[in-house]
Coordinates of N, CA and C in Angstrom, one line a residue:
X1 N -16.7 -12.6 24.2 CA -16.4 -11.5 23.3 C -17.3 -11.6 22.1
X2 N -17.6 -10.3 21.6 CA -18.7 -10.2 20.5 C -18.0 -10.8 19.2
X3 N -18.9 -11.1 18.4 CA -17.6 -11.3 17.0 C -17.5 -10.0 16.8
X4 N -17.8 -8.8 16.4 CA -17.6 -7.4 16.0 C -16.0 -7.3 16.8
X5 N -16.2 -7.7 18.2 CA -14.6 -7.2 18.8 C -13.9 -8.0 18.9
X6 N -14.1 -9.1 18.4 CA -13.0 -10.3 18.1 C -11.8 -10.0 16.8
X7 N -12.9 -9.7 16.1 CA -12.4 -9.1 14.5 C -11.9 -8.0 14.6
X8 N -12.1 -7.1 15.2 CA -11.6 -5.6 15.3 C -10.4 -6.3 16.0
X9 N -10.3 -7.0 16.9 CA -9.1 -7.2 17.6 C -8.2 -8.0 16.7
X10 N -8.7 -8.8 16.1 CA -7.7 -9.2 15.1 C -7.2 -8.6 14.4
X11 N -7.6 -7.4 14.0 CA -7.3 -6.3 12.9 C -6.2 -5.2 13.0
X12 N -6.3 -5.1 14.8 CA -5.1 -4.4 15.0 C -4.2 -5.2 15.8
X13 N -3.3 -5.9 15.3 CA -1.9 -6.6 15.9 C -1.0 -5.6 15.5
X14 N 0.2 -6.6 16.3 CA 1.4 -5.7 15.9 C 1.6 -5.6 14.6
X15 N 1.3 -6.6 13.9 CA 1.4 -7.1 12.3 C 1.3 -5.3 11.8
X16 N -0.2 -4.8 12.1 CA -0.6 -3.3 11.6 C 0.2 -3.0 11.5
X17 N 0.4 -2.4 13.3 CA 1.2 -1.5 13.2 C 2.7 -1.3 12.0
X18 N 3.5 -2.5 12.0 CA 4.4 -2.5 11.5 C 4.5 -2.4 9.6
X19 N 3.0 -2.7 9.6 CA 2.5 -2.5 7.9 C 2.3 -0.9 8.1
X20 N 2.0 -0.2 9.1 CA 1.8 1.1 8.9 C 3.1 1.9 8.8
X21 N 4.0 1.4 9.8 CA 5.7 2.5 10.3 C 5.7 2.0 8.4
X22 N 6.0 0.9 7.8 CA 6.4 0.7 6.4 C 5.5 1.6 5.2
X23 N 4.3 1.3 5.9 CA 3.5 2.6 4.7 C 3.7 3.7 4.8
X24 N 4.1 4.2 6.3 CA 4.8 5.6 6.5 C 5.7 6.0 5.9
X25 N 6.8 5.0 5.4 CA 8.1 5.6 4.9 C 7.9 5.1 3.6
X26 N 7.0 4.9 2.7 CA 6.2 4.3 1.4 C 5.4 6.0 1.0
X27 N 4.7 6.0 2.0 CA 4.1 7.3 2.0 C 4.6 8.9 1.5
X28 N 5.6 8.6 2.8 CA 6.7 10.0 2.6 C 7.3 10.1 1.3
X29 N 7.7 8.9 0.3 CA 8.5 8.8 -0.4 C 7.4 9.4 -1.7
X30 N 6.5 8.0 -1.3 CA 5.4 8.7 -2.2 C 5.0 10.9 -2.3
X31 N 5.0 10.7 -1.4 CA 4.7 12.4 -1.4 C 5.9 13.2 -1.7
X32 N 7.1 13.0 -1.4 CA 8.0 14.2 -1.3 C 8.1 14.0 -3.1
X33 N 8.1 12.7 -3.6 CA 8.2 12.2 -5.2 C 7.5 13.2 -6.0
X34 N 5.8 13.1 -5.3 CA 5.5 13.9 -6.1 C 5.3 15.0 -6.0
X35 N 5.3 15.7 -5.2 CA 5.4 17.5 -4.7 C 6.9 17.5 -5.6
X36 N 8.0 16.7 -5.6 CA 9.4 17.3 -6.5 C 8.6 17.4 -7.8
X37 N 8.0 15.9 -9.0 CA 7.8 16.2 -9.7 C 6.4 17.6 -10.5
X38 N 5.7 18.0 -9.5 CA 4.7 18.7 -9.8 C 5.5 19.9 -9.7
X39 N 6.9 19.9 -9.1 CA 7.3 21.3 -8.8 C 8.0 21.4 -10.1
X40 N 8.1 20.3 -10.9 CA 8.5 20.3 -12.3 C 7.7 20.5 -13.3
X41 N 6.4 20.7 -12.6 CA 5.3 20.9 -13.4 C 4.9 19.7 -14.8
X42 N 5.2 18.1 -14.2 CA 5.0 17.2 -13.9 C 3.0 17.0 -14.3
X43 N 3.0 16.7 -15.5 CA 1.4 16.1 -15.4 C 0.6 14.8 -14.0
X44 N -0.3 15.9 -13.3 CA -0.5 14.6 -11.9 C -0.4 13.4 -12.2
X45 N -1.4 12.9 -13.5 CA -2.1 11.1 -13.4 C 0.1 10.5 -13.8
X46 N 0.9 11.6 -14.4 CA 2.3 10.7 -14.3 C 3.0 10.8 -13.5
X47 N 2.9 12.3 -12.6 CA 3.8 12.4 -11.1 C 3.2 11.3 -10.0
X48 N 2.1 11.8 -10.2 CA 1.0 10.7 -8.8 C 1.5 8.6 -9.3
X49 N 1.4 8.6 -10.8 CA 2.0 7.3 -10.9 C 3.0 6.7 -10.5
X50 N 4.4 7.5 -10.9 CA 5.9 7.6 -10.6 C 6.6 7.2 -9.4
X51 N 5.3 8.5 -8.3 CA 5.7 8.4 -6.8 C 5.1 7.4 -6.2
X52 N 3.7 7.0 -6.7 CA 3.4 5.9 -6.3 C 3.8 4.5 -6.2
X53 N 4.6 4.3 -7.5 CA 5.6 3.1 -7.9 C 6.6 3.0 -6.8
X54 N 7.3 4.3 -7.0 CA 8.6 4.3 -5.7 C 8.0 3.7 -4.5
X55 N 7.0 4.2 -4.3 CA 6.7 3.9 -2.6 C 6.2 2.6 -2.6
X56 N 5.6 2.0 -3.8 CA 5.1 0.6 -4.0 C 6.8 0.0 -3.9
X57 N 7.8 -0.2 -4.3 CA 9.2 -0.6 -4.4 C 9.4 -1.0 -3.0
X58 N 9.3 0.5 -2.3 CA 9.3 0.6 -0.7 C 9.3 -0.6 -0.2
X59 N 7.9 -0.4 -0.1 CA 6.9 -1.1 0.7 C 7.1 -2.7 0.8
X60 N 6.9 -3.0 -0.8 CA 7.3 -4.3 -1.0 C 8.4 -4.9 -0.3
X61 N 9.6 -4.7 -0.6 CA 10.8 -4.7 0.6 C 10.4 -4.8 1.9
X62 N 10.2 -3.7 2.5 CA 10.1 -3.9 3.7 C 8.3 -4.4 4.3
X63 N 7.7 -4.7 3.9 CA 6.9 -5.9 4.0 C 7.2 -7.3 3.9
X64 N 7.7 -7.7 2.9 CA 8.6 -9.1 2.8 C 9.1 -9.5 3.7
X65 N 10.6 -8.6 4.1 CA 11.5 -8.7 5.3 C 11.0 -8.5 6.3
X66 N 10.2 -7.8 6.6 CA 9.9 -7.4 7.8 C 8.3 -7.5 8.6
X67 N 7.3 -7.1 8.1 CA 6.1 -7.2 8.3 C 5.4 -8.2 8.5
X68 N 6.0 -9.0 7.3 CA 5.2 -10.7 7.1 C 6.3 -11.4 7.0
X69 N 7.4 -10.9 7.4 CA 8.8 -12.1 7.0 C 8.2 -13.5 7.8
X70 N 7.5 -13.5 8.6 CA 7.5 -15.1 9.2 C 6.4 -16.0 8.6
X71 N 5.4 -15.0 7.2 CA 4.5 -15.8 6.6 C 5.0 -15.5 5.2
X72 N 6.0 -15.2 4.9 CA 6.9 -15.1 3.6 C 7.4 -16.4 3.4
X73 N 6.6 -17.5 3.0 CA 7.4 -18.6 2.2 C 7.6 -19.3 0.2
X74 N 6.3 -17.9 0.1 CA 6.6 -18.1 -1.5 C 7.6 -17.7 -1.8
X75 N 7.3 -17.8 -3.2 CA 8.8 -17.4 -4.5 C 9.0 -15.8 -4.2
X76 N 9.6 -15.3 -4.5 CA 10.2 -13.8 -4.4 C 9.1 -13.3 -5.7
X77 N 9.0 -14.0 -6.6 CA 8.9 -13.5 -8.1 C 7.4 -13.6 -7.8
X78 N 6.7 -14.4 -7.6 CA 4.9 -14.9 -7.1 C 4.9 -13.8 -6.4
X79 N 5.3 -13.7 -5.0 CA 4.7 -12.8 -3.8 C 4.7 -11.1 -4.6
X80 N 6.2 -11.1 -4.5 CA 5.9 -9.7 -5.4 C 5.1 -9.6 -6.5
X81 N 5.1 -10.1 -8.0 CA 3.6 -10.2 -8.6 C 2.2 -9.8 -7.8
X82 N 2.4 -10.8 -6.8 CA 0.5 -10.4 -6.1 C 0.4 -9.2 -5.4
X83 N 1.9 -8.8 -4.4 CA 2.0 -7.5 -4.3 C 1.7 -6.7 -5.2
X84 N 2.6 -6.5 -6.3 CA 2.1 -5.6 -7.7 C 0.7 -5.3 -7.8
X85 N 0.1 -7.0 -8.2 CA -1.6 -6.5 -8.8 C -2.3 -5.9 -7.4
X86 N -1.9 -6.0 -6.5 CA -2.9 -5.7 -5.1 C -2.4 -4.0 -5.4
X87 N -1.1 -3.3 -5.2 CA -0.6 -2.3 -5.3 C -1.3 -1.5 -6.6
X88 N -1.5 -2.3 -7.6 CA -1.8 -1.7 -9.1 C -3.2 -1.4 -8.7
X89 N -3.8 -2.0 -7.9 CA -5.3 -1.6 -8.2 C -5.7 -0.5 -7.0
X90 N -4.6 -1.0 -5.6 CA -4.9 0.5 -4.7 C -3.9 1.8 -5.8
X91 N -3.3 1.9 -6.9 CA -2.6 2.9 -7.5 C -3.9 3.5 -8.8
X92 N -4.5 2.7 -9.0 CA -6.0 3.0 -9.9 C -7.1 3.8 -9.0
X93 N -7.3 2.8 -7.6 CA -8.3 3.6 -6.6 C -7.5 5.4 -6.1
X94 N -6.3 5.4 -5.9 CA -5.7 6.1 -5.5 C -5.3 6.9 -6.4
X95 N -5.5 6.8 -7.7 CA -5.1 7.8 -8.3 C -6.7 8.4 -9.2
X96 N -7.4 7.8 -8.8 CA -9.3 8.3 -9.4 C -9.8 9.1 -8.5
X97 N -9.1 9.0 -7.4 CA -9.4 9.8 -6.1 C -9.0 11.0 -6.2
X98 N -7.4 11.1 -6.9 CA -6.6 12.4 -6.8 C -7.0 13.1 -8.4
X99 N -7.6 12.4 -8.8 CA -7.7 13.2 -9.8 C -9.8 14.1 -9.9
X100 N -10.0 12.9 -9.4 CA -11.1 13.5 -9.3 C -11.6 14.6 -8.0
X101 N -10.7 14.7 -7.1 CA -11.0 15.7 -6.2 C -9.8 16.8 -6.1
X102 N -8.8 16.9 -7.0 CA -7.9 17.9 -7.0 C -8.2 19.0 -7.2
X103 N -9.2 19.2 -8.3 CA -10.0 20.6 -8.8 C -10.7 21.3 -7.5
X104 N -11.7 20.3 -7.4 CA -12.9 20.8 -5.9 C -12.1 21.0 -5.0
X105 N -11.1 20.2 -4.2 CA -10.3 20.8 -3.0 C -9.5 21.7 -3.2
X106 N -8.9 21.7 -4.8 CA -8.3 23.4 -4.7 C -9.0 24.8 -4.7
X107 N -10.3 24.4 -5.2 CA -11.4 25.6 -5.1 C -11.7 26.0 -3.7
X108 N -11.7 24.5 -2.8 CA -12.8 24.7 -1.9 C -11.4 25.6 -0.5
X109 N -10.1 25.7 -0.9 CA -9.1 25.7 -0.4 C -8.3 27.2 -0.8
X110 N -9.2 27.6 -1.6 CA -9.0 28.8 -2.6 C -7.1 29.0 -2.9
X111 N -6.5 27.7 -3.1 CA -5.4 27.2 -3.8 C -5.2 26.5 -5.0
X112 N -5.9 26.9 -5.9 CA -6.2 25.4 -6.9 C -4.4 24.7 -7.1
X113 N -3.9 25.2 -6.8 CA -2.4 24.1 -7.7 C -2.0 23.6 -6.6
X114 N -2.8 23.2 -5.6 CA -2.1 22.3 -4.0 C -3.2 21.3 -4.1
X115 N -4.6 22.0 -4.7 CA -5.5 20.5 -4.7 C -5.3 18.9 -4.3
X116 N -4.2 18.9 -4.9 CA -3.7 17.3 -5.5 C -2.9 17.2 -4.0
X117 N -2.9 17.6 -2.8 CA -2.0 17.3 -1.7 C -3.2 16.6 -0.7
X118 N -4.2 17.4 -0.4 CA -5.5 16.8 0.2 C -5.9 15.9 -0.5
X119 N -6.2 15.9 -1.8 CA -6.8 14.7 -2.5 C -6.0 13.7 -2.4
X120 N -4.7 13.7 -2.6 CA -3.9 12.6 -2.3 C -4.1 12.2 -0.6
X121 N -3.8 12.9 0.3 CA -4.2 12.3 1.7 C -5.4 11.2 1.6
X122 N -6.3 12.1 1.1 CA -7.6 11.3 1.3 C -7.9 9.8 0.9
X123 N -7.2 9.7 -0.9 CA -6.8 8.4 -1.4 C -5.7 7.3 -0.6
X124 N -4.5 8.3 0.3 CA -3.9 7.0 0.6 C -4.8 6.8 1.8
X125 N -5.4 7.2 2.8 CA -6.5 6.5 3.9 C -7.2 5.7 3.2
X126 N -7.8 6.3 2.4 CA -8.9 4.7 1.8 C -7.8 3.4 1.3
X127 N -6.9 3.6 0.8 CA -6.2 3.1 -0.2 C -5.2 2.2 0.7
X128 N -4.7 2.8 1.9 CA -4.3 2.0 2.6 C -5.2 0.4 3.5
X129 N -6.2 1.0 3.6 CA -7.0 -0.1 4.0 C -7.3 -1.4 3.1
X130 N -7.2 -0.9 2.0 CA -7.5 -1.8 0.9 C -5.9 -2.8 0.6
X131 N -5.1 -1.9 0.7 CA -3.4 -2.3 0.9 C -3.6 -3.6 1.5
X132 N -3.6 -3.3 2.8 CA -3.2 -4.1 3.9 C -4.0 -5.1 4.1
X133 N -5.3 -5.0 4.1 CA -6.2 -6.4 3.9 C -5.7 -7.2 2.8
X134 N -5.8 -6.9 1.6 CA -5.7 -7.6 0.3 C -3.9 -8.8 0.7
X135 N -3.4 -7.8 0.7 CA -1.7 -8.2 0.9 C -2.1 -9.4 2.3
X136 N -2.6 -9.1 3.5 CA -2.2 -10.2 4.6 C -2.9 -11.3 4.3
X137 N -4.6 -10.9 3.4 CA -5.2 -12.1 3.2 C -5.2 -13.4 1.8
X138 N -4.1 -12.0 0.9 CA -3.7 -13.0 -0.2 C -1.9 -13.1 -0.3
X139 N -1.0 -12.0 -0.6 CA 0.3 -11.8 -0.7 C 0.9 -12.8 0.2
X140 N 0.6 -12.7 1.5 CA 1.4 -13.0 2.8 C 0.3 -14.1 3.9
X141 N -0.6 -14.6 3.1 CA -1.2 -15.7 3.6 C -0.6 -16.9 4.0
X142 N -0.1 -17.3 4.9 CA 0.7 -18.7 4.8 C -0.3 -19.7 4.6
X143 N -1.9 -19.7 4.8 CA -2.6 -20.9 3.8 C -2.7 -20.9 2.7
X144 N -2.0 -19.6 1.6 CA -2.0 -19.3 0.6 C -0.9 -20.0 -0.1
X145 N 0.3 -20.5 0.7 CA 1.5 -20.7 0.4 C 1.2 -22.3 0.1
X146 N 1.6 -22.7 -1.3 CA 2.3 -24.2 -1.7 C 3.3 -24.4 -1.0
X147 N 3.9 -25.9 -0.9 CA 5.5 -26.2 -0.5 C 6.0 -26.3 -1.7
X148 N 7.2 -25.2 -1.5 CA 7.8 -25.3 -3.2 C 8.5 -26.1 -3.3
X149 N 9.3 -26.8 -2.2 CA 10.2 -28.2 -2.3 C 9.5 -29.3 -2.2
X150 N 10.3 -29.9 -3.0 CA 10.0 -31.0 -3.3 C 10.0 -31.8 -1.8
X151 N 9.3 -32.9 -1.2 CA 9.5 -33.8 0.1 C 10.7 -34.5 -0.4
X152 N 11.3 -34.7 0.7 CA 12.3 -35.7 0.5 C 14.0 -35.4 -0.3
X153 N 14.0 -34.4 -0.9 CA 15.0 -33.9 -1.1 C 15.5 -32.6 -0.8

């Protein structure tokens, strides 16, 4: 086997998939959040923040428990932290995306006030890739993990 399809094979485990069903319902949350608050007429860079937080909340949860629960042996307080900054920085890539292509895709769509729905798609595809690497190779790394007990007691 080539390394190119070793690595690709490593890349899609079930692990994915189950990071994906979780970004799915991270996703939705995210979206229906902010289509409510824009329908409030909601400034994007704070609706796009808001919804993204929620679905960051999501996710974290059910990644912990579920996705990586068998390489979950840090602190609660650590893991989530590195979740955070990993989340904080796909929420900066993801929100430079939606702001910078909301205008052009509403023109190019001859909708300008939906812009921010394609632009948003587009950001969470890149944004998820960045997610899920960062999180399995640092958040949920078990070579990353100290033994927080003490031996012997």
């Amino acid at each position: 086997m080539t390394k190119a399809k070793k690595h690709f094979k490593n890349l899609f485990t079930p692990q994915l998939v189950k990071f994906l069903i979780v970004g799915a319902s991270g996703t939705l949350i995210d979206y229906l959040l902010l289509i409510l608050l824009k329908s409030f007429n909601w400034q994007t860079l704070i609706a796009n923040t808001v919804s993204f937080s929620a679905g960051l909340v999501n996710n974290y949860y059910w990644n912990s428990h579920w996705t990586f629960s068998e390489r979950s042996r840090k602190s609660s307080l650590k893991q989530f932290s590195q979740f955070a900054i990993i989340s904080l920085v796909g929420l900066a890539l993801n929100t430079a995306i939606v702001l910078v292509l909301e205008i052009p895709l509403g023109e190019v769509l001859g909708m300008p006030g939906v812009g921010y729905i394609p632009a948003k798609a587009l950001a969470t595809i890149i944004v998820l890739f960045w997610n899920y690497l960062a999180n399995r190779h640092w958040t949920f790394n078990p070579s990353n993990n100290k033994n927080l007990a003490i031996k012997g007691n």
